[in-house]
mmCIF file of C-alpha atoms and ligand atoms in Angstrom:
data_model
loop_
_atom_site.group_PDB
_atom_site.id
_atom_site.type_symbol
_atom_site.label_atom_id
_atom_site.label_comp_id
_atom_site.label_asym_id
_atom_site.label_seq_id
_atom_site.Cartn_x
_atom_site.Cartn_y
_atom_site.Cartn_z
ATOM 1 C CA MET A 1 -15.321 16.714 -3.588
ATOM 2 C CA HIS A 2 -13.291 17.837 -0.745
ATOM 3 C CA ASP A 3 -12.286 21.621 -1.024
ATOM 4 C CA ASP A 4 -8.550 20.666 -0.782
ATOM 5 C CA VAL A 5 -8.589 18.383 -3.709
ATOM 6 C CA GLN A 6 -7.908 19.666 -7.120
ATOM 7 C CA LYS A 7 -9.375 16.699 -9.110
ATOM 8 C CA ILE A 8 -10.321 13.118 -8.634
ATOM 9 C CA LEU A 9 -8.064 10.680 -10.528
ATOM 10 C CA ILE A 10 -9.584 7.476 -9.416
ATOM 11 C CA ASP A 11 -13.139 7.413 -8.175
ATOM 12 C CA GLU A 12 -14.798 5.206 -5.454
ATOM 13 C CA ALA A 13 -16.574 2.863 -7.846
ATOM 14 C CA ALA A 14 -13.439 2.337 -10.006
ATOM 15 C CA ILE A 15 -11.366 1.733 -6.640
ATOM 16 C CA GLN A 16 -13.985 -0.890 -5.728
ATOM 17 C CA ARG A 17 -14.251 -2.722 -9.004
ATOM 18 C CA ARG A 18 -10.434 -2.871 -9.373
ATOM 19 C CA ILE A 19 -10.032 -4.320 -5.894
ATOM 20 C CA ALA A 20 -12.707 -7.121 -6.589
ATOM 21 C CA GLU A 21 -10.651 -7.955 -9.745
ATOM 22 C CA LEU A 22 -7.235 -8.171 -7.526
ATOM 23 C CA GLY A 23 -9.281 -10.426 -5.147
ATOM 24 C CA ALA A 24 -9.926 -12.741 -7.957
ATOM 25 C CA GLU A 25 -6.462 -12.969 -9.126
ATOM 26 C CA LEU A 26 -5.338 -13.600 -5.450
ATOM 27 C CA ASN A 27 -8.341 -16.457 -5.281
ATOM 28 C CA ALA A 28 -6.485 -17.913 -8.404
ATOM 29 C CA ALA A 29 -3.167 -17.498 -6.950
ATOM 30 C CA TYR A 30 -3.669 -19.023 -3.392
ATOM 31 C CA ASP A 31 -5.859 -21.752 -1.768
ATOM 32 C CA ASP A 32 -6.771 -23.371 1.409
ATOM 33 C CA GLU A 33 -3.685 -25.012 1.754
ATOM 34 C CA ASP A 34 -1.333 -21.982 1.586
ATOM 35 C CA VAL A 35 -2.972 -20.103 4.482
ATOM 36 C CA PRO A 36 -0.892 -16.961 3.465
ATOM 37 C CA ILE A 37 -0.369 -14.081 5.748
ATOM 38 C CA PHE A 38 -1.254 -10.763 4.422
ATOM 39 C CA VAL A 39 1.089 -8.198 5.970
ATOM 40 C CA CYS A 40 -0.751 -4.568 5.864
ATOM 41 C CA VAL A 41 1.902 -1.729 5.777
ATOM 42 C CA LEU A 42 0.279 0.709 8.029
ATOM 43 C CA LYS A 43 -0.882 3.407 7.931
ATOM 44 C CA GLY A 44 -1.458 3.988 4.342
ATOM 45 C CA ALA A 45 -2.924 0.469 3.379
ATOM 46 C CA PHE A 46 -5.688 -0.031 5.920
ATOM 47 C CA LEU A 47 -8.395 0.731 3.600
ATOM 48 C CA PHE A 48 -7.176 -1.154 0.765
ATOM 49 C CA LEU A 49 -6.420 -4.269 2.923
ATOM 50 C CA ALA A 50 -10.052 -4.197 4.656
ATOM 51 C CA ASP A 51 -11.637 -4.093 1.168
ATOM 52 C CA LEU A 52 -9.243 -6.495 -0.396
ATOM 53 C CA VAL A 53 -9.713 -9.284 2.087
ATOM 54 C CA ARG A 54 -13.394 -9.312 1.979
ATOM 55 C CA HIS A 55 -13.057 -10.700 -1.591
ATOM 56 C CA LEU A 56 -10.836 -13.513 -0.582
ATOM 57 C CA ARG A 57 -12.067 -17.299 -0.594
ATOM 58 C CA PHE A 58 -9.395 -19.113 0.793
ATOM 59 C CA ARG A 59 -8.104 -19.359 4.288
ATOM 60 C CA HIS A 60 -5.668 -16.586 5.284
ATOM 61 C CA GLU A 61 -4.208 -14.744 8.210
ATOM 62 C CA ILE A 62 -3.709 -10.811 8.750
ATOM 63 C CA ASP A 63 -0.809 -9.060 10.417
ATOM 64 C CA PHE A 64 0.324 -5.511 10.331
ATOM 65 C CA MET A 65 3.653 -3.492 10.479
ATOM 66 C CA VAL A 66 3.905 0.180 10.817
ATOM 67 C CA VAL A 67 6.516 1.683 8.726
ATOM 68 C CA SER A 68 7.046 5.432 8.205
ATOM 69 C CA SER A 69 9.445 6.872 5.673
ATOM 70 C CA TYR A 70 7.865 10.508 4.751
ATOM 71 C CA GLY A 71 7.329 12.194 8.180
ATOM 72 C CA ASP A 72 5.018 15.165 7.005
ATOM 73 C CA ALA A 73 7.152 15.889 3.823
ATOM 74 C CA THR A 74 5.454 15.215 0.308
ATOM 75 C CA ARG A 75 8.662 13.454 -0.996
ATOM 76 C CA SER A 76 10.339 10.227 0.405
ATOM 77 C CA SER A 77 13.418 10.937 2.303
ATOM 78 C CA GLY A 78 14.733 7.348 1.532
ATOM 79 C CA ILE A 79 14.905 6.397 5.236
ATOM 80 C CA VAL A 80 12.493 3.779 6.403
ATOM 81 C CA ARG A 81 11.886 2.991 10.113
ATOM 82 C CA ILE A 82 9.722 -0.151 11.337
ATOM 83 C CA LEU A 83 7.828 1.460 14.132
ATOM 84 C CA LEU A 84 5.722 -1.610 14.972
ATOM 85 C CA ASP A 85 6.978 -5.207 13.684
ATOM 86 C CA LEU A 86 4.722 -8.369 12.768
ATOM 87 C CA GLU A 87 3.151 -10.155 15.739
ATOM 88 C CA ARG A 88 4.074 -13.684 14.384
ATOM 89 C CA SER A 89 6.676 -15.303 12.506
ATOM 90 C CA ILE A 90 6.516 -15.903 8.733
ATOM 91 C CA GLU A 91 9.245 -18.431 8.452
ATOM 92 C CA GLY A 92 8.133 -21.144 6.155
ATOM 93 C CA ARG A 93 4.838 -19.312 5.408
ATOM 94 C CA HIS A 94 3.389 -17.496 2.320
ATOM 95 C CA VAL A 95 3.373 -13.981 2.720
ATOM 96 C CA VAL A 96 1.617 -11.187 0.559
ATOM 97 C CA VAL A 97 2.682 -7.524 1.553
ATOM 98 C CA VAL A 98 0.001 -5.193 1.040
ATOM 99 C CA GLU A 99 0.706 -1.347 0.298
ATOM 100 C CA ASP A 100 -1.002 1.526 -0.543
ATOM 101 C CA ILE A 101 1.568 2.901 -3.059
ATOM 102 C CA VAL A 102 4.913 2.349 -4.478
ATOM 103 C CA ASP A 103 6.608 5.533 -5.364
ATOM 104 C CA THR A 104 10.508 5.646 -5.118
ATOM 105 C CA GLY A 105 10.103 1.859 -4.016
ATOM 106 C CA TYR A 106 12.505 2.534 -0.931
ATOM 107 C CA THR A 107 9.823 1.464 1.351
ATOM 108 C CA ILE A 108 8.861 -1.880 -0.268
ATOM 109 C CA ASP A 109 12.618 -2.706 -1.060
ATOM 110 C CA TYR A 110 13.441 -2.295 2.664
ATOM 111 C CA ILE A 111 10.373 -4.238 3.771
ATOM 112 C CA LEU A 112 11.050 -6.911 1.201
ATOM 113 C CA ARG A 113 14.519 -7.411 2.227
ATOM 114 C CA ASN A 114 13.677 -7.262 5.941
ATOM 115 C CA LEU A 115 10.958 -9.969 5.381
ATOM 116 C CA ALA A 116 13.057 -12.215 2.971
ATOM 117 C CA SER A 117 15.552 -12.673 5.795
ATOM 118 C CA ARG A 118 12.893 -14.160 7.914
ATOM 119 C CA HIS A 119 12.958 -16.992 5.269
ATOM 120 C CA PRO A 120 8.978 -16.964 4.158
ATOM 121 C CA ALA A 121 7.944 -19.779 1.819
ATOM 122 C CA SER A 122 7.168 -17.083 -0.535
ATOM 123 C CA LEU A 123 7.016 -13.337 -0.698
ATOM 124 C CA ARG A 124 4.642 -11.164 -3.106
ATOM 125 C CA ILE A 125 3.514 -7.800 -3.244
ATOM 126 C CA ALA A 126 0.032 -6.454 -3.678
ATOM 127 C CA THR A 127 -0.106 -2.596 -4.197
ATOM 128 C CA LEU A 128 -3.201 -0.450 -4.841
ATOM 129 C CA LEU A 129 -1.182 2.411 -6.696
ATOM 130 C CA ASN A 130 2.317 2.184 -8.627
ATOM 131 C CA LYS A 131 3.895 5.488 -9.601
ATOM 132 C CA PRO A 132 6.587 4.014 -11.737
ATOM 133 C CA SER A 133 7.899 7.584 -13.125
ATOM 134 C CA ARG A 134 9.316 8.132 -9.479
ATOM 135 C CA ARG A 135 11.094 4.844 -9.056
ATOM 136 C CA LYS A 136 14.616 4.943 -7.438
ATOM 137 C CA VAL A 137 14.881 1.216 -6.848
ATOM 138 C CA GLU A 138 13.559 -1.746 -8.676
ATOM 139 C CA VAL A 139 11.001 -3.698 -6.973
ATOM 140 C CA PRO A 140 9.021 -6.740 -8.240
ATOM 141 C CA LEU A 141 5.301 -5.775 -7.988
ATOM 142 C CA ASP A 142 2.900 -8.832 -8.164
ATOM 143 C CA PHE A 143 -0.753 -7.417 -7.862
ATOM 144 C CA VAL A 144 -1.029 -3.845 -8.926
ATOM 145 C CA GLY A 145 -4.223 -1.924 -9.015
ATOM 146 C CA PHE A 146 -3.557 1.175 -10.772
ATOM 147 C CA GLU A 147 -0.479 3.257 -12.275
ATOM 148 C CA VAL A 148 -0.749 6.834 -11.362
ATOM 149 C CA PRO A 149 1.196 9.881 -12.729
ATOM 150 C CA ASP A 150 3.649 11.977 -10.675
ATOM 151 C CA GLU A 151 1.163 13.879 -8.820
ATOM 152 C CA PHE A 152 0.496 14.282 -5.035
ATOM 153 C CA VAL A 153 -2.149 11.699 -4.374
ATOM 154 C CA ILE A 154 -4.200 11.344 -1.339
ATOM 155 C CA GLY A 155 -7.383 9.759 -0.190
ATOM 156 C CA TYR A 156 -8.413 5.958 0.351
ATOM 157 C CA GLY A 157 -5.766 5.788 3.052
ATOM 158 C CA LEU A 158 -3.142 8.071 1.432
ATOM 159 C CA ASP A 159 -2.345 11.115 3.605
ATOM 160 C CA TYR A 160 -0.725 14.612 3.333
ATOM 161 C CA ALA A 161 0.355 15.374 7.058
ATOM 162 C CA GLN A 162 -1.834 12.640 8.354
ATOM 163 C CA GLN A 163 -4.942 14.077 6.734
ATOM 164 C CA TYR A 164 -7.397 12.901 3.932
ATOM 165 C CA ARG A 165 -6.744 9.135 4.642
ATOM 166 C CA ASN A 166 -10.759 8.921 4.757
ATOM 167 C CA LEU A 167 -11.646 10.049 1.276
ATOM 168 C CA PRO A 168 -13.184 7.323 -0.498
ATOM 169 C CA TYR A 169 -11.387 8.236 -3.809
ATOM 170 C CA ILE A 170 -7.852 8.930 -4.804
ATOM 171 C CA GLY A 171 -7.552 12.693 -5.430
ATOM 172 C CA VAL A 172 -4.794 15.241 -6.229
ATOM 173 C CA LEU A 173 -4.117 17.728 -3.568
ATOM 174 C CA LYS A 174 -4.095 21.324 -4.226
ATOM 175 C CA PRO A 175 -0.717 22.911 -4.258
ATOM 176 C CA SER A 176 -1.935 25.764 -2.201
ATOM 177 C CA CYS A 177 -2.479 23.071 0.309
ATOM 178 C CA TYR A 178 0.997 21.618 1.005
ATOM 179 C CA SER A 179 4.587 22.720 1.284
ATOM 180 C CA ASP A 180 7.883 20.939 0.849
ATOM 181 C CA GLU A 181 9.409 23.112 3.337
ATOM 182 C CA PRO A 182 11.322 20.982 6.131
HETATM 183 C C1 PRP B 201 3.760 5.828 2.021
HETATM 184 C C2 PRP B 201 3.382 4.577 1.459
HETATM 185 C C3 PRP B 201 4.461 3.638 1.230
HETATM 186 C C4 PRP B 201 5.371 4.562 0.909
HETATM 187 C C5 PRP B 201 5.542 4.691 -0.610
HETATM 188 O O1 PRP B 201 4.151 5.559 3.428
HETATM 189 O O2 PRP B 201 2.316 4.082 2.522
HETATM 190 O O3 PRP B 201 4.764 2.895 2.247
HETATM 191 O O4 PRP B 201 5.117 6.027 1.592
HETATM 192 O O5 PRP B 201 6.897 5.663 -0.823
HETATM 193 P P1 PRP B 201 8.176 5.136 -1.469
HETATM 194 O O6 PRP B 201 8.129 4.151 -2.472
HETATM 195 O O7 PRP B 201 8.771 6.303 -2.018
HETATM 196 O O8 PRP B 201 9.152 4.476 -0.431
HETATM 197 P P2 PRP B 201 4.548 6.809 4.559
HETATM 198 O O9 PRP B 201 5.727 6.753 5.065
HETATM 199 O O10 PRP B 201 3.794 8.165 4.166
HETATM 200 O O11 PRP B 201 3.500 6.282 5.864
HETATM 201 P P3 PRP B 201 2.069 6.030 5.921
HETATM 202 O O12 PRP B 201 1.623 4.594 5.333
HETATM 203 O O13 PRP B 201 1.679 5.954 7.223
HETATM 204 O O14 PRP B 201 1.138 7.006 5.085
#
């Protein structure tokens, strides 16, 4: 375990088992006719997307958005910015937004409203983690890996100050390693 991790919440094997289950749910929901576009919300979702799509058995496409809402603070600012937009149009297409975590919901709510205005055929959300205790805005989650408690989680794509994304598990950061100072 990394020195800055207080405890492991979800270990590597549990993450991979659950992602295989989510892949099976997606295989039941879509087929080759749909050719859905998986929209990976960077940076946090990059590992989840990479592992998830390896379970998919239907034709699909992948695109990326870079969205930032946190800066280097540990709490959401509520301000969402699109730093890099999708390459292709999603008009008339089935879309699955892939997130690492839904916390306050501000980010995914903004993304959903933004993508809905582009008139996709359907719009669903797959998130590895859900932290419902911190929700500020209700969002419909279609595919959810795990519910997590209100702790500062890192690893498997999730960062603190852009670090720890490489950890293969979801862990809790030691309080001595972060500060909420602006
Ligand atoms: C994180 C995470 C989600 C968002 C969730 O992104 O990837 O997009 O925060 O929080 P919310 O539900 O409170 O809006 P962040 O802005 O930290 O960028 P990152 O993906 O580059 O880590």
